XYZ file of C-alpha atoms in Angstrom:
672
model
C 102.988 100.549 92.987
C 99.570 101.060 91.401
C 96.547 99.644 93.210
C 95.552 97.660 90.129
C 98.959 96.010 89.893
C 98.952 95.266 93.635
C 95.632 93.435 93.237
C 96.874 91.520 90.213
C 100.089 90.541 92.003
C 98.065 89.330 94.959
C 95.821 87.260 92.687
C 98.924 85.731 91.130
C 100.317 84.743 94.525
C 102.908 87.512 94.538
C 101.404 89.476 97.403
C 104.339 88.845 99.716
C 106.137 91.781 98.195
C 109.053 89.850 96.735
C 110.648 92.037 94.084
C 110.274 91.261 90.389
C 113.163 92.014 88.035
C 113.277 92.179 84.277
C 115.384 89.011 84.531
C 112.242 87.217 85.782
C 109.925 88.255 82.957
C 112.018 88.726 79.817
C 114.944 86.963 78.188
C 116.807 87.027 74.903
C 118.287 83.601 74.223
C 120.569 82.623 71.368
C 121.526 79.119 70.302
C 123.212 77.191 67.536
C 120.759 74.743 65.989
C 121.456 71.065 66.645
C 118.443 69.346 65.073
C 117.674 67.480 68.308
C 115.191 67.974 71.122
C 116.555 70.523 73.573
C 115.612 72.854 76.414
C 116.136 76.609 76.316
C 116.698 77.479 79.974
C 116.374 81.134 80.943
C 114.792 81.176 84.440
C 111.519 82.600 83.083
C 108.493 80.684 84.405
C 106.226 80.130 81.420
C 104.320 77.050 82.610
C 103.277 78.715 85.876
C 102.842 82.344 84.844
C 102.243 82.148 81.099
C 103.809 84.100 78.291
C 104.988 84.440 74.701
C 108.031 83.080 72.846
C 109.073 84.733 69.563
C 111.761 82.882 67.552
C 113.704 83.875 64.442
C 116.501 82.144 62.561
C 119.455 84.510 62.204
C 121.602 83.017 59.423
C 118.941 81.946 56.946
C 115.708 83.213 55.447
C 112.689 81.859 57.313
C 109.693 83.020 59.285
C 109.334 84.919 62.543
C 107.310 82.396 64.571
C 105.340 83.161 67.739
C 103.965 80.728 70.324
C 102.117 81.543 73.540
C 100.826 79.667 76.547
C 97.202 80.750 76.054
C 96.905 79.139 72.609
C 99.277 76.285 73.515
C 102.660 74.838 72.526
C 103.045 74.195 68.804
C 100.296 76.684 67.889
C 102.226 78.965 65.592
C 101.534 82.359 64.065
C 103.977 84.182 61.789
C 104.586 87.937 62.079
C 105.726 88.254 58.470
C 102.544 86.593 57.175
C 98.796 87.181 57.204
C 98.235 83.433 57.560
C 96.027 81.813 60.171
C 97.344 79.930 63.181
C 98.824 76.547 62.320
C 99.923 73.579 64.381
C 103.617 72.815 63.994
C 104.697 69.730 65.889
C 108.360 69.264 66.701
C 108.949 73.033 66.982
C 108.195 74.592 70.357
C 106.977 71.519 72.207
C 106.660 72.548 75.876
C 106.468 75.646 78.040
C 108.554 75.040 81.183
C 108.947 76.729 84.559
C 112.414 77.907 83.507
C 112.060 78.422 79.759
C 110.801 76.184 76.969
C 111.586 73.050 74.981
C 112.239 72.700 71.258
C 111.935 69.690 68.991
C 114.241 68.570 66.194
C 112.418 70.857 63.723
C 113.342 68.829 60.640
C 110.185 69.755 58.692
C 110.038 73.544 59.088
C 113.486 74.916 59.945
C 112.042 77.733 62.033
C 113.413 77.015 65.520
C 116.220 74.435 65.550
C 117.098 73.167 62.067
C 120.784 72.288 61.905
C 121.526 73.734 58.461
C 120.147 77.156 59.436
C 122.838 77.904 62.003
C 122.033 80.458 64.688
C 118.643 81.290 66.202
C 117.301 83.843 68.660
C 114.284 83.565 70.948
C 112.623 86.387 72.903
C 110.577 85.363 75.943
C 107.899 87.664 77.400
C 106.313 86.440 80.635
C 102.855 87.578 81.645
C 103.273 90.067 84.469
C 101.241 93.085 85.612
C 103.082 96.200 84.520
C 104.934 94.382 81.749
C 102.987 92.059 79.442
C 99.639 90.291 79.028
C 97.960 87.965 76.524
C 94.235 88.031 75.757
C 92.301 85.815 73.360
C 88.785 86.671 72.229
C 86.141 85.907 69.628
C 84.998 88.658 67.302
C 81.414 89.888 67.491
C 81.119 92.065 64.414
C 78.846 95.072 65.084
C 78.885 95.680 68.831
C 78.001 98.209 71.530
C 76.733 101.723 71.029
C 78.219 105.039 70.162
C 79.006 106.425 66.783
C 80.952 104.693 65.508
C 80.613 101.487 67.490
C 83.426 99.926 69.509
C 84.137 96.995 71.774
C 85.915 96.915 75.138
C 87.906 93.779 76.133
C 89.248 93.365 79.664
C 92.891 92.523 80.377
C 95.226 91.923 83.331
C 98.067 94.276 82.471
C 97.206 96.375 85.508
C 98.087 99.591 83.742
C 97.196 101.312 80.500
C 98.995 99.568 77.630
C 101.789 101.252 75.736
C 101.481 99.019 72.677
C 98.918 96.450 71.504
C 99.318 93.847 68.755
C 96.257 91.925 67.526
C 96.256 88.951 65.131
C 93.328 86.905 63.815
C 94.168 83.236 64.459
C 91.216 81.492 62.784
C 91.880 82.900 59.327
C 94.030 85.248 57.292
C 94.453 88.806 58.481
C 97.000 91.508 59.131
C 98.790 92.066 62.437
C 97.139 95.246 63.747
C 99.198 97.529 65.992
C 98.281 100.386 68.302
C 101.020 102.475 69.926
C 100.730 105.218 72.530
C 103.444 107.318 70.838
C 101.120 108.379 68.017
C 98.259 110.843 68.092
C 94.720 109.664 67.372
C 93.475 109.770 63.798
C 90.110 111.231 64.788
C 87.810 111.698 67.763
C 86.747 108.076 67.227
C 89.827 106.126 66.218
C 93.538 105.724 66.858
C 96.201 105.442 64.202
C 96.725 101.817 63.260
C 99.805 100.096 61.873
C 100.658 96.585 60.717
C 103.454 94.461 62.187
C 103.541 92.360 59.010
C 104.021 95.369 56.710
C 106.401 98.275 56.325
C 103.403 100.550 55.635
C 103.038 103.674 57.739
C 100.554 104.120 60.544
C 97.283 105.853 59.689
C 93.661 105.254 58.779
C 90.633 104.621 60.977
C 90.985 100.869 61.362
C 91.362 98.620 64.333
C 91.427 100.568 67.598
C 89.550 103.169 69.569
C 91.300 106.352 70.697
C 94.158 106.334 73.196
C 91.892 107.482 76.041
C 89.967 104.215 75.640
C 93.041 102.001 76.099
C 92.935 101.760 79.893
C 94.206 99.758 82.852
C 90.961 97.753 82.763
C 90.361 97.155 79.061
C 91.563 97.770 75.537
C 89.097 99.081 73.019
C 88.527 98.043 69.411
C 86.798 100.338 66.967
C 84.062 98.820 64.844
C 85.576 98.157 61.449
C 85.114 96.259 58.228
C 85.255 92.487 57.932
C 88.585 90.791 58.499
C 90.116 93.281 60.911
C 90.162 93.251 64.737
C 86.574 92.157 65.482
C 85.283 90.022 62.618
C 82.184 88.143 63.749
C 82.988 84.571 64.848
C 86.732 84.902 64.230
C 89.255 84.126 66.985
C 92.000 86.585 67.876
C 95.038 86.885 70.122
C 96.110 90.229 71.554
C 99.559 90.936 72.998
C 99.595 93.914 75.372
C 102.808 95.662 76.430
C 102.935 98.106 79.329
C 104.568 101.522 79.515
C 106.516 102.951 82.444
C 104.907 100.945 85.252
C 107.385 101.692 88.046
C 106.732 98.482 89.963
C 109.936 96.485 89.501
C 113.375 96.139 91.041
C 114.574 95.755 94.612
C 112.345 98.554 95.949
C 109.511 98.013 93.412
C 109.998 101.526 92.048
C 111.679 100.951 88.674
C 110.249 100.689 85.174
C 111.386 97.884 82.869
C 109.481 98.718 79.672
C 108.702 101.946 77.859
C 106.845 102.708 74.636
C 107.537 106.121 73.166
C 108.420 108.166 70.116
C 111.043 110.590 68.880
C 111.420 112.968 65.938
C 114.294 112.436 63.526
C 116.749 115.221 62.743
C 118.638 113.701 59.790
C 121.997 114.118 61.556
C 124.612 111.601 62.657
C 124.237 113.351 65.995
C 120.708 112.102 66.189
C 118.004 112.250 68.849
C 118.802 111.200 72.398
C 116.068 109.221 74.152
C 116.036 109.187 77.952
C 114.386 105.987 79.197
C 115.750 106.114 82.716
C 117.425 102.750 82.080
C 119.820 101.040 79.683
C 117.850 98.970 77.145
C 118.631 95.400 76.168
C 115.859 95.083 73.532
C 114.485 97.656 71.111
C 111.676 97.557 68.548
C 111.635 100.490 66.085
C 109.273 101.702 63.370
C 109.197 104.829 61.256
C 105.562 105.890 61.522
C 105.341 108.837 59.086
C 106.685 109.760 55.658
C 108.022 107.098 53.305
C 107.489 103.548 54.550
C 110.295 101.748 56.396
C 110.587 98.349 58.082
C 109.980 97.423 61.698
C 113.391 96.586 63.229
C 114.378 94.557 66.305
C 117.686 94.992 68.139
C 118.969 93.245 71.243
C 122.228 93.208 73.167
C 122.727 89.448 72.913
C 123.079 89.529 69.116
C 124.930 92.850 69.154
C 123.889 96.374 70.116
C 127.307 98.003 69.987
C 128.360 101.466 71.087
C 130.232 102.900 68.133
C 129.772 99.785 65.956
C 127.246 98.145 63.671
C 124.076 96.779 65.256
C 122.454 93.441 64.382
C 118.969 93.828 62.891
C 116.025 91.481 62.394
C 112.742 92.438 60.750
C 109.317 91.324 62.097
C 107.692 91.829 58.682
C 110.305 89.840 56.773
C 111.814 86.378 56.878
C 115.200 87.771 55.824
C 118.274 86.803 57.780
C 120.056 89.010 60.277
C 122.348 91.720 58.978
C 124.476 94.483 60.485
C 124.665 97.315 57.983
C 124.241 100.328 60.242
C 125.960 101.773 63.289
C 122.582 103.230 64.149
C 122.205 103.140 67.924
C 124.455 103.782 70.892
C 122.919 102.613 74.153
C 123.628 104.605 77.300
C 123.090 103.953 80.991
C 119.819 105.884 80.709
C 118.556 105.206 77.177
C 119.898 105.396 73.644
C 121.238 107.787 71.011
C 120.476 107.576 67.303
C 123.781 107.851 65.421
C 122.858 107.342 61.747
C 121.149 109.431 59.071
C 119.297 106.492 57.493
C 115.575 107.048 56.955
C 115.044 103.758 58.799
C 116.008 105.564 62.021
C 116.435 109.282 61.552
C 114.856 111.154 58.650
C 114.493 114.808 59.450
C 111.103 115.777 60.957
C 109.670 112.247 60.754
C 108.138 110.408 63.709
C 109.547 107.114 64.968
C 107.999 104.833 67.578
C 109.816 102.341 69.789
C 109.371 99.787 72.528
C 112.336 99.427 74.893
C 112.993 96.773 77.547
C 115.473 97.292 80.351
C 118.741 95.325 80.540
C 118.973 92.701 83.349
C 119.009 94.405 86.764
C 118.782 91.600 89.315
C 121.399 92.458 91.980
C 124.588 90.474 92.360
C 123.500 89.288 95.805
C 120.885 87.108 94.068
C 123.572 85.114 92.234
C 126.220 82.588 93.159
C 129.795 83.803 92.665
C 130.249 81.261 89.871
C 127.356 82.874 87.958
C 129.041 86.274 88.100
C 132.662 85.396 87.448
C 134.514 82.472 85.899
C 138.090 81.744 84.917
C 139.454 79.059 82.659
C 142.250 78.099 80.355
C 141.432 78.660 76.704
C 140.251 75.846 74.458
C 141.247 74.621 71.025
C 138.079 75.756 69.264
C 136.903 74.766 65.811
C 135.004 77.285 63.683
C 132.066 78.440 65.764
C 133.511 76.667 68.807
C 133.771 77.662 72.461
C 136.962 79.356 73.639
C 136.043 80.115 77.269
C 133.219 78.333 79.096
C 130.746 79.871 81.580
C 127.260 79.192 82.939
C 126.005 82.670 81.913
C 126.296 85.220 79.086
C 129.591 87.108 79.358
C 129.565 90.929 79.444
C 133.238 91.664 80.142
C 136.316 89.553 79.582
C 140.074 89.869 79.703
C 142.640 87.239 78.827
C 146.372 86.692 78.563
C 147.319 85.296 75.170
C 149.553 82.449 76.301
C 150.682 82.301 79.908
C 154.031 80.644 79.130
C 155.252 83.129 76.555
C 155.420 86.856 75.968
C 152.135 88.083 74.528
C 149.536 90.791 74.977
C 146.595 90.883 77.334
C 143.250 91.353 75.565
C 140.277 93.157 77.065
C 136.827 92.863 75.440
C 133.211 93.566 76.321
C 129.724 93.085 74.934
C 129.034 96.819 74.599
C 131.897 97.434 72.164
C 131.638 94.088 70.322
C 133.687 90.920 70.417
C 136.124 91.683 67.591
C 137.363 94.865 69.303
C 140.013 94.707 71.979
C 142.174 96.849 74.218
C 145.529 95.862 75.715
C 146.002 96.557 79.446
C 149.749 96.169 78.907
C 149.860 98.873 76.228
C 148.166 102.312 75.951
C 147.474 101.838 72.239
C 144.034 102.597 70.784
C 141.317 100.001 70.365
C 142.001 97.466 67.608
C 140.093 94.676 65.895
C 140.929 91.043 65.227
C 140.486 89.366 61.854
C 138.474 86.767 63.743
C 135.554 87.652 65.968
C 135.304 86.622 69.607
C 131.585 85.996 69.804
C 129.612 87.188 72.823
C 126.302 85.971 71.325
C 126.145 82.760 73.348
C 124.598 81.896 76.686
C 127.504 79.822 78.007
C 130.761 81.578 77.242
C 132.835 83.152 74.493
C 133.065 81.481 71.091
C 135.172 82.120 68.017
C 134.074 82.888 64.479
C 137.012 80.974 63.015
C 139.076 78.020 64.185
C 141.339 79.116 67.031
C 143.789 77.158 69.145
C 143.722 79.149 72.364
C 145.181 76.480 74.641
C 147.726 77.954 77.007
C 145.815 81.224 77.430
C 143.904 82.205 80.566
C 140.589 84.062 80.501
C 138.543 85.878 83.150
C 134.833 86.327 82.420
C 132.432 88.740 84.189
C 128.678 89.235 84.219
C 127.313 92.730 84.661
C 125.114 92.880 87.758
C 124.154 95.754 90.059
C 126.469 95.841 93.033
C 129.205 93.813 91.308
C 130.358 95.337 88.020
C 129.157 97.562 85.207
C 130.369 98.745 81.796
C 129.771 102.175 80.252
C 130.885 103.408 76.831
C 130.506 107.110 76.126
C 131.715 110.094 74.069
C 133.756 112.935 75.536
C 132.180 116.379 75.688
C 135.190 118.425 74.589
C 135.034 120.998 77.361
C 134.167 121.291 81.019
C 133.485 118.355 83.300
C 131.420 115.459 82.008
C 128.914 113.662 84.220
C 128.492 110.079 83.029
C 125.672 107.880 84.302
C 126.217 104.231 85.228
C 124.107 101.303 86.476
C 126.346 99.800 89.141
C 123.692 100.798 91.685
C 126.236 101.357 94.467
C 129.192 103.677 94.857
C 132.002 102.071 92.840
C 135.100 101.032 94.732
C 137.335 100.662 91.694
C 137.046 102.135 88.198
C 139.094 101.456 85.071
C 138.919 103.982 82.240
C 140.454 103.864 78.731
C 140.162 106.054 75.710
C 139.215 103.831 72.784
C 140.151 105.845 69.715
C 143.675 107.007 70.621
C 146.746 105.930 72.531
C 146.291 106.895 76.152
C 147.036 105.442 79.565
C 144.483 103.509 81.548
C 143.283 105.481 84.550
C 142.530 103.429 87.644
C 140.578 104.960 90.510
C 139.972 103.307 93.895
C 137.765 104.636 96.655
C 139.954 103.140 99.375
C 142.750 105.486 98.287
C 140.624 108.617 97.958
C 138.565 110.687 100.340
C 135.262 112.386 99.639
C 135.808 116.047 98.823
C 139.561 115.628 98.391
C 141.790 115.055 95.388
C 141.114 111.611 93.939
C 143.999 109.132 93.661
C 144.657 107.635 90.228
C 146.951 104.960 88.871
C 147.366 103.178 85.558
C 148.021 99.719 84.159
C 150.748 100.413 81.683
C 153.606 100.889 84.110
C 154.704 99.583 87.501
C 157.112 102.488 87.945
C 154.700 104.453 90.117
C 152.057 104.035 92.730
C 148.768 105.897 92.888
C 148.858 109.674 93.271
C 146.500 112.622 93.116
C 145.839 114.528 89.934
C 147.796 112.459 87.432
C 147.621 113.577 83.790
C 148.585 111.619 80.675
C 148.534 112.071 76.894
C 146.901 115.508 76.905
C 143.706 114.368 78.623
C 142.546 114.475 82.215
C 141.704 111.717 84.615
C 138.742 111.285 86.929
C 137.437 114.485 88.390
C 139.903 115.803 90.935
C 137.245 116.840 93.449
C 133.999 114.927 92.964
C 134.011 111.240 93.923
C 131.694 108.846 92.053
C 128.189 108.161 93.334
C 125.863 105.161 93.012
C 124.540 106.526 89.698
C 127.248 108.703 88.113
C 130.878 109.699 87.962
C 132.463 112.952 86.855
C 135.299 113.207 84.383
C 137.765 116.068 84.249
C 137.834 118.539 81.366
C 137.937 116.212 78.390
C 140.127 118.038 75.888
C 139.333 115.974 72.807
C 135.858 116.513 71.441
C 134.014 113.338 70.368
C 136.700 111.072 71.841
C 135.425 107.573 72.634
C 135.847 106.067 76.114
C 134.992 102.910 77.995
C 134.687 102.594 81.771
C 134.600 99.444 83.919
C 133.198 99.829 87.435
C 133.578 97.315 90.273
C 132.297 96.969 93.834
C 132.395 94.551 96.759
C 129.572 92.028 97.218
C 129.341 90.243 100.571
C 130.780 86.758 100.251
C 131.467 87.188 96.509
C 133.930 90.011 95.840
C 136.077 92.353 97.867
C 137.989 95.502 96.938
C 140.194 97.026 99.594
C 143.643 97.848 100.839
C 146.086 96.403 103.311
C 149.416 97.493 104.744
C 152.308 95.101 104.301
C 154.096 93.774 107.373
C 156.924 91.679 105.955
C 155.564 88.850 108.138
C 152.712 86.429 107.486
C 149.575 88.519 106.889
C 145.967 87.342 106.443
C 143.540 89.405 104.351
C 139.944 88.654 105.399
C 137.532 89.197 102.503
C 134.506 87.636 104.190
C 134.644 84.563 101.951
C 133.950 80.995 103.054
C 136.045 78.982 100.589
C 138.893 81.334 99.763
C 139.612 83.631 96.833
C 139.617 82.189 93.312
C 141.033 85.346 91.747
C 143.184 88.156 93.169
C 144.753 91.308 91.674
C 147.270 93.146 93.891
C 149.003 96.497 93.222
C 151.300 98.448 95.528
C 149.936 101.998 95.542
C 152.450 103.760 97.775
C 155.335 103.206 95.370
C 156.671 101.098 92.532
C 155.080 97.689 92.137
C 153.628 95.315 89.586
C 149.961 94.592 88.919
C 150.044 90.954 90.120
C 147.342 88.538 88.929
C 146.743 85.249 90.770
C 144.056 82.617 90.252
C 143.179 79.110 91.388
C 143.175 77.736 87.832
C 146.940 78.180 87.669
C 147.265 77.781 91.427
C 147.008 79.651 94.714
C 148.778 77.180 96.980
C 150.844 76.972 100.161
C 154.134 77.376 98.373
C 155.299 78.885 95.111
C 152.456 80.395 93.065
C 152.391 81.276 89.362
C 151.599 84.913 88.737
C 151.031 87.168 85.748
C 151.512 90.918 85.606
C 148.645 92.864 84.070
C 150.839 95.793 83.083
C 153.184 93.627 80.948
C 152.876 90.898 78.346
C 155.472 88.799 80.153
C 155.087 85.056 80.575
C 153.960 83.931 84.016
C 156.556 83.511 86.755
C 156.441 80.342 88.825
C 159.299 80.333 91.317
C 157.992 82.697 93.994
C 155.684 82.421 97.004
C 153.721 85.681 96.820
C 150.283 84.503 97.985
C 148.801 81.618 100.006
C 145.255 80.252 100.360
C 142.977 81.353 103.212
C 139.342 80.299 103.618
C 138.177 83.846 104.373
C 140.221 85.426 101.567
C 143.951 85.108 100.952
C 147.213 85.245 102.865
C 150.501 87.027 102.196
C 153.522 85.039 103.429
C 156.679 86.608 104.808
C 158.406 85.314 101.663
C 156.472 88.021 99.747
C 158.172 90.841 101.662
C 159.736 92.127 98.458
C 156.583 92.073 96.367
C 153.048 91.800 97.790
C 153.878 92.201 101.484
C 156.559 94.838 101.868
C 156.573 96.258 105.363
C 154.831 99.636 105.685
C 153.676 99.786 102.056
C 150.014 100.183 100.975
C 148.446 97.704 98.556
C 145.176 97.744 96.608
C 143.523 94.365 96.015
C 140.545 92.987 94.085
C 139.499 89.478 95.122
C 136.639 87.229 93.947
C 135.446 84.126 95.777
């Protein structure tokens, strides 16, 4: 950690060394307008630490509006306008210690107006190494040198990666400096405009990059109306670059500002950030002018699908016209030839913010996993309820009748599904299961989903992760992940063709030996080493996964699309392991305190179903309903295959023919 950031943390009362995660300082929040006063709760402390909230309506044309704690609630500036600051009551009314409050917004329609539908808000908390806000009054001609410039101190604790300056007392452009561009001259940096699509260039606004330091940012003397007009008031937003001061060991970066050069190919540039981004700001900086573009994973940043765009310089509504970006565990790939992202030989700048990385141990089990029966949802209504944004979800379409299982995730997009009970390729529904909500999964059209059961997961280091990637075509493929620990169970499925699901479990495999694999689609076999299906290979036969990567076998189909789900045990929350059946009453201790809410069991030493049990349908001392993940069969109710146990679950002697056969090995996945 840099000395400057240590001092700033100490001054802010954070000297005790408690780790700071991106979850603490940044949040993307989405909501459906209700035209009534409401709180947006995101666990970001704005009233105590200070920060910025940027809001944009998604389904209507209206302004990008920005509010910050330095200027005060209701003091609005608009990124798609040169206008001065204005006071807008009944919009953003209060900065809270866990988010912010909105009014009814009947007069302006910019933050919560019912007829405008969906909104998004981006919260940036002041934090050394991430973000700072500075207000100042212009002085006109200032200190010496030729030409003249002015230095203004800040508390970012590191040299900024990007600076945005807006005059608040009168009209004026939004001036932007970015570290990814070379200086214009020995005196001045290239300057751009957040409120315009115009390219960077010219000698206006900022001193050279060497003068943007950990102590101050530097404005070049310029003509009236720019970044230092005498007597005018300004606000400056400063964003850090690559300060490796975050995470459990305070050695991870959460924001990077960089550039890449387009190649004009659908196999576009690959940008290595060292982390998976959740928020991206793009701008073409050379050649023909193109818009600034904002992406985030709450609205939709899909691997292999179209990505939702909003434009800082325009009030236009959200649209998804391009499959332009594929995020990876370590950055992003440009996948479109559009000049907006990838014109050959042109320079593009970006700001990227890391996806949430607070470890699972910081959460309650109910904020990582939930299960519920489906709801009868009207258009835009909730189908499955949670207390958190869902990243991964699978459901049985009607527990009392034959019907497919459906598996979905945020990375691929809510309208795409896979079927654990069938090896078929990925398909899409006519209706969209919406992941762009903070409290569960919604539906785009009216949907009566009563009678179904859904299981919802949050991605969190140590608990579960999702990776979507493209096969290499030859040799072994090393794929990075962000689970942060060695996975204990991995599910893999090819998306674009019919192929079995490969299931790997560490408890059944030894380091340096052949790795045991199973699959969902059939119960006619246990797990065995070196299984092959459908002309493609499974997990690497020699190299076990690590805390950061796994190795695939020789992928025979070039450009094939895959998705991987990785799981691990978290003390008191989840447990993956094996047991040996006895045919007599058998307790499985998972280290829980109130029993398992959810259990999957599969016999691995021979034939056996993938049994699914949960407390919504009932884990009781007696007959228990169960579903089988490898079939679309209706649930069975007349058998006693599992019993409750406070530390985990119990297998009764009555299950000797199913989940507790004497001498047989079973794999289980349990969640408290």
